[in-house]
Short mmCIF file of C-alpha atoms and ligand atoms in Angstrom, two decimals:
data_model
loop_
_atom_site.label_atom_id
_atom_site.label_comp_id
_atom_site.label_asym_id
_atom_site.label_seq_id
_atom_site.Cartn_x
_atom_site.Cartn_y
_atom_site.Cartn_z
CA MET A 124 4.85 20.45 -13.86
CA PRO A 125 4.21 23.56 -11.65
CA LEU A 126 1.57 23.45 -8.98
CA ILE A 127 -1.77 23.93 -10.64
CA ALA A 128 -3.44 26.52 -8.86
CA SER A 129 -6.80 25.37 -6.98
CA ARG A 130 -10.19 27.68 -5.91
CA ILE A 131 -9.72 25.85 -3.15
CA ALA A 132 -6.97 27.68 -1.15
CA SER A 133 -5.72 24.81 1.37
CA ALA A 134 -4.59 22.87 -1.79
CA ASN A 135 -2.37 25.49 -2.90
CA SER A 136 0.02 24.45 0.10
CA ALA A 137 3.01 22.94 -0.35
CA THR A 138 2.56 20.78 1.63
CA SER A 139 -0.63 20.05 1.22
CA ASP A 140 -1.19 15.73 0.27
CA PHE A 141 -3.59 16.63 -1.92
CA PRO A 142 -3.00 19.46 -4.37
CA LEU A 143 -5.50 19.87 -7.71
CA ASN A 144 -2.33 17.88 -9.59
CA ASN A 145 -3.53 15.07 -7.08
CA LEU A 146 -7.06 14.27 -7.23
CA PRO A 147 -6.95 10.55 -5.62
CA PHE A 148 -10.35 8.64 -5.44
CA GLY A 149 -11.78 7.38 -2.34
CA VAL A 150 -15.42 6.70 -0.85
CA ILE A 151 -16.36 8.45 1.84
CA SER A 152 -19.85 9.11 4.26
CA THR A 153 -20.87 12.03 6.23
CA ALA A 154 -23.19 11.24 9.45
CA GLY A 155 -26.67 10.64 8.30
CA SER A 156 -25.73 10.23 4.94
CA PRO A 157 -24.58 7.07 2.96
CA PRO A 158 -20.64 6.06 1.31
CA ARG A 159 -20.43 7.54 -1.82
CA CYS A 160 -16.97 8.30 -4.27
CA ALA A 161 -15.10 11.27 -3.61
CA VAL A 162 -11.63 13.02 -4.42
CA ALA A 163 -9.51 14.65 -1.98
CA ILE A 164 -8.79 18.28 -2.23
CA GLY A 165 -6.70 20.48 0.25
CA ASP A 166 -8.40 19.72 3.33
CA PHE A 167 -11.61 18.83 1.64
CA ALA A 168 -13.53 15.70 0.37
CA LEU A 169 -15.37 16.61 -2.99
CA ASP A 170 -18.69 14.71 -3.20
CA LEU A 171 -18.86 13.38 -6.75
CA ALA A 172 -22.10 11.48 -6.12
CA ALA A 173 -23.36 15.09 -5.77
CA LEU A 174 -21.51 16.79 -8.27
CA GLU A 175 -23.10 13.86 -10.82
CA ALA A 176 -26.12 13.94 -9.45
CA ASP A 177 -26.98 17.35 -11.42
CA GLY A 178 -24.26 16.73 -14.70
CA ARG A 179 -21.39 19.00 -13.40
CA LEU A 180 -19.87 16.11 -13.19
CA ASP A 181 -20.23 12.82 -16.47
CA ALA A 182 -18.36 9.87 -16.25
CA GLY A 183 -20.37 8.40 -19.11
CA ALA A 184 -22.17 6.38 -16.90
CA PRO A 185 -23.46 7.33 -13.38
CA VAL A 186 -21.22 5.09 -11.36
CA PHE A 187 -19.69 7.98 -8.37
CA ALA A 188 -23.03 7.02 -6.02
CA ALA A 189 -21.40 3.83 -5.42
CA ASP A 190 -19.82 2.69 -2.18
CA ARG A 191 -17.15 1.38 -4.21
CA LEU A 192 -14.69 2.84 -6.93
CA ASN A 193 -14.95 -0.36 -8.87
CA PRO A 194 -17.89 0.63 -11.12
CA PHE A 195 -15.65 3.56 -11.85
CA MET A 196 -12.49 1.95 -12.73
CA ALA A 197 -14.43 -0.49 -14.71
CA LEU A 198 -15.24 1.97 -17.25
CA GLY A 199 -11.76 2.05 -18.30
CA PRO A 200 -8.90 4.58 -18.93
CA ALA A 201 -10.69 6.64 -21.38
CA ALA A 202 -13.39 7.79 -18.39
CA TRP A 203 -10.27 8.21 -15.76
CA ALA A 204 -9.14 10.93 -18.31
CA ARG A 205 -11.67 12.96 -18.86
CA VAL A 206 -13.77 12.67 -15.21
CA ARG A 207 -9.41 13.96 -14.26
CA GLU A 208 -9.92 16.71 -16.75
CA GLN A 209 -13.33 18.16 -15.67
CA LEU A 210 -12.82 17.82 -12.10
CA THR A 211 -9.34 20.04 -13.56
CA THR A 212 -11.54 22.35 -14.71
CA LEU A 213 -14.47 22.91 -11.76
CA LEU A 214 -11.47 22.95 -9.06
CA ALA A 215 -8.85 25.39 -11.01
CA GLU A 216 -8.87 29.05 -10.00
CA GLY A 217 -11.18 31.26 -11.06
CA ALA A 218 -13.39 28.60 -12.10
CA GLU A 219 -17.50 29.60 -11.31
CA THR A 220 -19.48 26.39 -11.41
CA PRO A 221 -20.69 26.11 -7.90
CA ILE A 222 -19.54 23.34 -6.04
CA ASP A 223 -19.46 24.39 -2.35
CA ASP A 224 -22.47 22.33 -1.55
CA ALA A 225 -20.09 19.03 -2.49
CA LEU A 226 -17.47 20.20 -0.31
CA VAL A 227 -17.00 18.18 2.89
CA PRO A 228 -13.98 19.00 5.43
CA LEU A 229 -11.91 15.85 5.36
CA ASP A 230 -11.84 15.73 9.42
CA ALA A 231 -15.88 15.31 8.94
CA VAL A 232 -15.61 12.13 7.18
CA THR A 233 -15.82 8.46 7.63
CA HIS A 234 -13.13 6.99 5.47
CA HIS A 235 -14.50 3.19 3.82
CA LEU A 236 -12.51 0.97 2.09
CA PRO A 237 -12.29 2.63 -2.02
CA PHE A 238 -12.53 -0.45 -3.92
CA ALA A 239 -13.98 -3.77 -3.39
CA VAL A 240 -10.80 -5.88 -3.32
CA SER A 241 -11.02 -9.07 -5.96
CA GLU A 242 -7.93 -10.63 -4.73
CA TYR A 243 -4.96 -9.58 -2.66
CA THR A 244 -1.28 -10.69 -3.69
CA ASP A 245 1.49 -10.01 -2.54
CA PHE A 246 5.13 -9.66 -3.71
CA TYR A 247 8.85 -9.78 -2.10
CA ALA A 248 10.55 -6.98 -4.30
CA SER A 249 12.87 -5.09 -2.52
CA LYS A 250 16.81 -7.01 -2.66
CA MET A 251 17.58 -5.22 0.45
CA HIS A 252 14.19 -6.74 2.44
CA ALA A 253 14.69 -10.01 0.50
CA SER A 254 18.04 -10.68 1.27
CA ASN A 255 17.69 -9.32 5.26
CA VAL A 256 14.36 -11.87 5.85
CA GLY A 257 16.32 -14.43 3.79
CA THR A 258 19.35 -14.12 6.56
CA MET A 259 17.26 -14.12 9.54
CA PHE A 260 15.06 -16.97 8.30
CA ARG A 261 17.95 -18.89 6.28
CA GLY A 262 21.23 -17.91 7.06
CA PRO A 263 23.85 -15.62 5.54
CA GLU A 264 24.41 -18.36 2.53
CA ASN A 265 20.89 -18.53 1.55
CA ALA A 266 20.44 -14.92 1.95
CA LEU A 267 19.17 -14.46 -1.80
CA PRO A 268 16.63 -17.35 -2.99
CA PRO A 269 18.39 -18.61 -6.10
CA ASN A 270 15.16 -17.42 -8.61
CA TRP A 271 14.74 -14.04 -6.95
CA LEU A 272 16.52 -12.46 -9.60
CA HIS A 273 14.85 -14.29 -12.30
CA ILE A 274 10.98 -14.30 -10.49
CA PRO A 275 9.07 -11.31 -9.18
CA ILE A 276 8.35 -13.60 -6.26
CA GLY A 277 4.55 -13.59 -4.77
CA TYR A 278 1.96 -15.54 -2.57
CA ASN A 279 -1.73 -15.38 -2.84
CA GLY A 280 -3.11 -13.08 -0.05
CA ARG A 281 -6.76 -13.09 1.30
CA ALA A 282 -8.82 -10.26 -0.11
CA SER A 283 -11.38 -10.86 2.57
CA SER A 284 -8.71 -9.06 5.65
CA VAL A 285 -7.43 -6.09 3.56
CA VAL A 286 -9.44 -3.07 6.06
CA VAL A 287 -9.11 0.37 5.59
CA SER A 288 -6.78 2.75 7.49
CA GLY A 289 -7.79 3.69 11.03
CA THR A 290 -8.88 0.72 11.21
CA ASP A 291 -7.47 -1.77 14.82
CA ILE A 292 -6.75 -5.41 14.17
CA HIS A 293 -6.38 -7.73 17.00
CA ARG A 294 -3.33 -9.94 17.41
CA PRO A 295 -3.48 -12.69 15.90
CA LEU A 296 -3.51 -16.34 17.54
CA GLY A 297 -1.98 -19.22 16.06
CA GLN A 298 1.02 -21.97 15.93
CA ARG A 299 4.24 -21.04 16.71
CA LYS A 300 7.55 -22.97 17.63
CA PRO A 301 10.73 -21.36 18.62
CA PRO A 302 13.76 -23.76 16.90
CA ASP A 303 15.05 -24.53 20.18
CA ALA A 304 11.19 -25.94 21.04
CA ALA A 305 10.35 -29.47 21.36
CA ALA A 306 6.82 -28.80 20.19
CA PRO A 307 4.91 -26.09 18.78
CA THR A 308 2.47 -23.90 21.43
CA PHE A 309 -0.92 -21.89 20.67
CA GLY A 310 -1.15 -18.38 21.48
CA PRO A 311 -1.43 -14.48 20.57
CA SER A 312 1.79 -13.76 18.11
CA LEU A 313 4.59 -12.69 20.37
CA ARG A 314 6.06 -11.11 17.28
CA MET A 315 3.93 -8.66 15.75
CA ASP A 316 5.12 -6.44 12.71
CA ILE A 317 4.24 -4.32 9.67
CA GLU A 318 5.89 -4.42 6.54
CA LEU A 319 5.83 -1.10 4.65
CA GLU A 320 4.41 -1.45 1.17
CA LEU A 321 3.03 0.29 -1.90
CA GLY A 322 -0.16 -1.14 -3.78
CA ALA A 323 -1.11 -1.42 -7.32
CA VAL A 324 -4.90 -1.42 -7.95
CA VAL A 325 -6.29 -2.94 -11.15
CA GLY A 326 -8.42 -0.65 -13.02
CA VAL A 327 -9.29 -3.29 -16.60
CA ALA A 328 -9.43 -6.93 -16.18
CA SER A 329 -7.52 -9.22 -18.48
CA PRO A 330 -9.63 -12.61 -19.63
CA TRP A 331 -8.34 -15.73 -18.33
CA GLY A 332 -6.17 -17.68 -20.33
CA ALA A 333 -4.45 -14.77 -22.33
CA PRO A 334 -0.76 -13.52 -20.78
CA ILE A 335 -0.27 -9.50 -20.88
CA THR A 336 2.62 -7.71 -22.14
CA VAL A 337 4.44 -4.88 -19.28
CA GLU A 338 3.02 -1.92 -21.04
CA GLU A 339 -0.09 -4.04 -21.27
CA ALA A 340 0.02 -4.14 -17.78
CA ASP A 341 1.17 -0.66 -16.57
CA ALA A 342 -2.15 0.85 -18.52
CA MET A 343 -4.03 -1.67 -16.17
CA ILE A 344 -3.21 -0.42 -13.23
CA PHE A 345 -5.84 2.63 -12.26
CA GLY A 346 -3.44 3.83 -9.44
CA TYR A 347 -1.80 3.02 -6.22
CA VAL A 348 -2.55 2.72 -2.09
CA LEU A 349 -0.06 2.84 1.18
CA LEU A 350 -0.33 -1.12 1.94
CA ASN A 351 1.08 -2.59 5.48
CA ASP A 352 0.69 -5.99 5.04
CA TRP A 353 1.01 -6.65 9.04
CA SER A 354 2.57 -9.71 9.77
CA SER A 355 3.03 -12.47 12.54
CA ARG A 356 6.86 -13.49 12.08
CA ASP A 357 6.18 -16.55 14.74
CA ILE A 358 3.38 -17.79 13.00
CA GLN A 359 5.17 -17.32 9.87
CA ALA A 360 8.42 -18.70 10.71
CA TRP A 361 6.66 -21.75 11.68
CA GLU A 362 4.19 -21.67 8.94
CA TYR A 363 6.18 -21.13 5.59
CA VAL A 364 8.29 -24.30 4.52
CA PRO A 365 7.02 -25.16 2.00
CA LEU A 366 3.94 -23.49 0.65
CA GLY A 367 4.84 -19.80 2.10
CA PRO A 368 3.20 -17.30 3.99
CA PHE A 369 -0.29 -18.47 5.40
CA GLN A 370 -2.02 -17.52 8.56
CA GLY A 371 0.98 -14.83 9.73
CA LYS A 372 0.01 -12.46 7.00
CA ALA A 373 -4.09 -13.41 6.68
CA PHE A 374 -5.45 -11.58 9.56
CA GLY A 375 -5.09 -7.90 8.20
CA THR A 376 -3.72 -5.65 5.78
CA THR A 377 -4.27 -1.89 5.99
CA ILE A 378 -4.41 0.19 2.67
CA SER A 379 -4.43 4.03 2.71
CA PRO A 380 -8.40 5.29 2.15
CA TRP A 381 -7.20 7.51 -1.28
CA VAL A 382 -6.21 5.90 -4.08
CA VAL A 383 -3.46 8.16 -6.22
CA THR A 384 -3.67 7.60 -9.94
CA ARG A 385 -1.52 6.77 -12.10
CA ALA A 386 -1.97 9.62 -13.80
CA ALA A 387 -1.13 12.25 -10.70
CA LEU A 388 2.55 9.64 -10.56
CA GLU A 389 3.29 10.18 -13.76
CA PRO A 390 6.14 13.21 -13.41
CA PHE A 391 7.81 11.08 -11.04
CA ARG A 392 8.61 7.94 -12.60
CA ALA A 393 11.89 6.60 -11.68
CA PRO A 394 14.11 3.76 -13.55
CA LEU A 395 14.52 0.36 -12.74
CA PRO A 396 17.49 -0.51 -11.10
CA PRO A 397 20.03 -2.12 -13.71
CA ARG A 398 19.10 -5.73 -14.17
CA GLU A 399 22.07 -8.28 -12.72
CA VAL A 400 21.40 -11.26 -14.26
CA PRO A 401 19.60 -11.35 -18.05
CA GLU A 402 15.82 -11.13 -18.12
CA LEU A 403 13.50 -13.27 -19.97
CA PRO A 404 11.46 -11.00 -22.53
CA TYR A 405 8.32 -11.25 -20.94
CA LEU A 406 9.37 -9.36 -18.00
CA HIS A 407 11.50 -6.54 -19.67
CA GLN A 408 10.04 -3.21 -18.79
CA ALA A 409 12.00 -0.29 -21.57
CA ALA A 410 9.89 2.88 -19.73
CA PRO A 411 11.16 4.07 -15.83
CA GLY A 412 9.03 1.12 -13.92
CA LEU A 413 9.48 2.40 -10.47
CA TYR A 414 7.94 5.90 -8.69
CA ASP A 415 9.96 8.74 -6.71
CA ILE A 416 7.57 8.02 -3.40
CA HIS A 417 9.23 9.32 -0.02
CA LEU A 418 7.85 6.58 2.55
CA GLU A 419 7.85 6.65 6.40
CA VAL A 420 6.91 4.75 8.92
CA ALA A 421 6.16 5.95 12.53
CA MET A 422 5.11 4.53 15.93
CA GLU A 423 3.29 5.52 18.88
CA PRO A 424 3.46 4.02 21.73
CA PRO A 425 -0.12 3.82 23.63
CA GLY A 426 -0.65 6.86 25.95
CA ALA A 427 2.04 8.65 24.53
CA ASP A 428 1.65 12.34 23.32
CA ARG A 429 3.84 11.94 20.22
CA GLU A 430 5.10 9.33 17.48
CA THR A 431 8.68 8.31 16.79
CA ILE A 432 9.58 8.05 12.87
CA ILE A 433 11.12 5.00 12.60
CA SER A 434 11.72 4.45 9.16
CA ARG A 435 12.36 6.82 6.04
CA THR A 436 12.79 5.19 2.87
CA ASN A 437 11.56 5.61 -0.76
CA TYR A 438 9.79 3.37 -3.53
CA ARG A 439 12.73 3.69 -5.71
CA GLU A 440 14.30 0.67 -3.96
CA MET A 441 12.62 -1.74 -6.10
CA TYR A 442 13.89 -4.33 -7.95
CA TYR A 443 10.76 -5.02 -10.02
CA SER A 444 7.78 -3.07 -10.92
CA SER A 445 4.19 -3.56 -9.91
CA ALA A 446 3.37 -3.40 -14.13
CA GLN A 447 6.54 -6.43 -14.31
CA GLN A 448 4.45 -7.91 -11.20
CA LEU A 449 1.54 -8.04 -12.91
CA ALA A 450 2.57 -9.31 -16.28
CA HIS A 451 4.49 -12.11 -14.66
CA HIS A 452 0.85 -12.70 -12.71
CA ALA A 453 -0.82 -12.80 -15.97
CA VAL A 454 1.33 -14.87 -17.91
CA GLY A 455 0.57 -18.57 -17.22
CA GLY A 456 -2.99 -17.55 -17.86
CA CYS A 457 -4.53 -16.08 -14.61
CA GLY A 458 -7.32 -14.10 -15.20
CA MET A 459 -6.99 -10.25 -13.23
CA ARG A 460 -9.60 -8.48 -12.09
CA VAL A 461 -11.14 -4.77 -11.79
CA GLY A 462 -10.32 -4.40 -7.92
CA ASP A 463 -7.09 -6.56 -7.86
CA LEU A 464 -4.61 -5.40 -5.60
CA LEU A 465 -0.76 -6.01 -5.72
CA GLY A 466 1.63 -5.83 -2.55
CA SER A 467 4.66 -4.21 -3.64
CA GLY A 468 6.97 -6.44 -1.50
CA THR A 469 8.11 -4.68 1.71
CA ILE A 470 10.43 -1.72 0.87
CA SER A 471 13.99 -1.63 2.46
CA GLY A 472 16.53 1.10 2.04
CA PRO A 473 20.11 -0.01 2.75
CA THR A 474 20.55 1.51 5.82
CA ARG A 475 18.67 0.08 9.52
CA GLY A 476 16.71 3.83 9.46
CA GLU A 477 15.62 2.95 5.87
CA HIS A 478 13.95 -0.70 6.11
CA GLY A 479 10.26 -1.66 6.24
CA SER A 480 9.84 -3.83 9.25
CA LEU A 481 10.94 -3.88 12.63
CA LEU A 482 12.01 -7.47 11.65
CA GLU A 483 14.65 -5.72 10.02
CA ILE A 484 15.12 -2.90 12.13
CA SER A 485 15.50 -4.46 15.87
CA TRP A 486 17.46 -7.61 13.16
CA GLY A 487 15.03 -10.22 14.77
CA GLY A 488 14.60 -8.59 17.85
CA LYS A 489 18.15 -8.86 18.71
CA GLU A 490 18.59 -5.29 18.76
CA PRO A 491 15.67 -3.00 20.29
CA PHE A 492 15.13 0.56 19.01
CA ALA A 493 14.41 3.06 21.16
CA LEU A 494 11.27 5.82 20.97
CA ASP A 495 11.25 9.42 21.50
CA THR A 496 9.30 8.43 24.31
CA GLY A 497 12.10 6.64 26.14
CA GLU A 498 10.84 3.25 25.84
CA THR A 499 12.19 0.54 23.50
CA ARG A 500 11.04 -1.94 20.96
CA SER A 501 11.73 -4.84 18.76
CA PHE A 502 7.72 -5.63 17.68
CA ILE A 503 4.60 -4.52 18.27
CA GLU A 504 3.20 -4.35 22.21
CA ASP A 505 -0.82 -4.27 22.28
CA GLY A 506 -1.87 -0.51 21.81
CA ASP A 507 0.77 0.32 19.56
CA ARG A 508 0.08 3.03 16.81
CA LEU A 509 1.66 2.55 13.81
CA THR A 510 1.28 5.04 10.49
CA LEU A 511 2.80 5.05 6.82
CA ARG A 512 3.26 8.19 4.87
CA GLY A 513 4.13 8.74 1.41
CA HIS A 514 4.71 11.56 -1.26
CA CYS A 515 6.56 12.97 -4.01
CA GLU A 516 8.02 15.74 -3.72
CA GLY A 517 7.35 18.54 -6.89
CA GLU A 518 7.80 21.99 -7.47
CA GLY A 519 5.82 23.75 -5.07
CA TYR A 520 3.33 20.70 -4.87
CA ARG A 521 3.30 17.22 -3.44
CA ILE A 522 1.33 14.23 -4.98
CA GLY A 523 0.30 12.66 -0.88
CA PHE A 524 -0.87 9.51 -0.13
CA GLY A 525 -2.11 10.46 2.98
CA GLU A 526 -1.56 7.67 5.71
CA ALA A 527 -2.47 4.09 6.50
CA THR A 528 -2.72 3.69 10.12
CA GLY A 529 -3.82 0.98 12.63
CA ARG A 530 -3.52 0.01 16.35
CA ILE A 531 -2.97 -3.44 17.55
CA LEU A 532 -5.04 -4.17 20.12
CA PRO A 533 -4.93 -7.47 22.38
CA ALA A 534 -5.91 -10.87 21.43
CA VAL A 535 -9.27 -12.19 21.26
CA ALA A 536 -9.94 -14.80 23.69
CA ASN A 537 -8.13 -18.24 23.17
CA ARG A 538 -10.48 -20.47 23.72
CA TRP A 539 -8.28 -23.74 23.79
CA ALA A 540 -5.70 -22.41 26.62
O1 LIG B 105 11.34 -14.82 3.31
C1 LIG B 105 10.52 -15.36 3.64
O2 LIG B 105 10.34 -16.35 3.97
C2 LIG B 105 9.22 -14.38 3.63
C3 LIG B 105 9.35 -13.14 3.31
C4 LIG B 105 7.85 -12.24 3.64
O3 LIG B 105 7.81 -11.84 4.90
C5 LIG B 105 7.02 -12.44 2.55
C6 LIG B 105 6.50 -11.23 2.08
O4 LIG B 105 5.21 -10.75 2.50
C7 LIG B 105 7.61 -10.40 1.14
C8 LIG B 105 7.31 -8.71 1.39
O5 LIG B 105 6.35 -8.00 1.95
O6 LIG B 105 8.24 -8.29 0.75
CA1 CA B 106 4.54 -8.70 2.50
MG1 MG B 107 -1.70 -9.84 5.13
#
């Protein structure tokens, strides 16, 4: 599909994240006015509440003056399609309905969490990442757990600590115990890490007690965001047996401000890799379950005038799709809600420059990597900024995700020191 030309000139640039083909939804505010729903177009945010107020946009019910996308998502796929169609018409090249009053330059907006996160679940679906972490945590003979090729492994995370891009995060306090220490100690995490992930946003609820098929699950997904599942590797390594990550991943998860819709991603669907063992029927997905999304991670130390790209990979690297994960999530009767967020799991490609965590890039801290400033890193130091970016490459346009960025601040005071 080619670029759809827009009346907004900046949206027609081949390097804009937000051409008319994209139309990602978010929540913005400007000086003196409250948060409301918007779409990104070129270098602007288009204020949907302003358009809705006088009937230039109609979702079927008034939803866009809200400070979150949940009411709009809850209207369901027919309303999503109808709004996408209306916006495509309003923003097309040559369209004449006045919209200038609703356009705000992106550099003048404050981003808010785009939706109220009902619950947050995180998966473990890159074979390369799982093998690398397994090797480091449990030894090469246990690289991949015996269930990994059969179950999309996940754990229940914390919705309360999901924050929007640009929010700085304090290094967590917690327990850690190096293998050779006699007893655990308490203090700021010493092995702070990122996880490069894609977050699927559920826009249609499924009732408690009712399993769903993979096809039904796919249709329930409203869109996707970039997701950084900040991780404290020393806290995680000590706490995770036998119930999995807890405090090591509960202090902050950053998502990008714009939800890129499933509709915008449709031309970029990519096949799942061949199954390595027979798959149970409830997990089978006939349609291409992944997307061809180029991803990168940038690191910028404090006081530096430039960032270093420390990893480049692609969402095609995954073994399980979000639809398979969602179907697995619900199969025992777990109800899913509008605003549920599903982390894909860390996305790692085969080589060191394609890994989605510092744990892998520095191989457990044993092989520090260099930044363009001349400094080296194994894990994150205070003041470092980490930024995730992603886009699909179309013919003369891209479907961009914007970025998910955050800085790690020093830990809060340790009142037990
Ligand atoms: O193998 C383990 O013990 C834990 C691995 C993780 O870091 C969990 C996680 O967040 C999975 C992921 O993002 O892929
Ligand atoms: Ca994770
Ligand atoms: Mg987290």
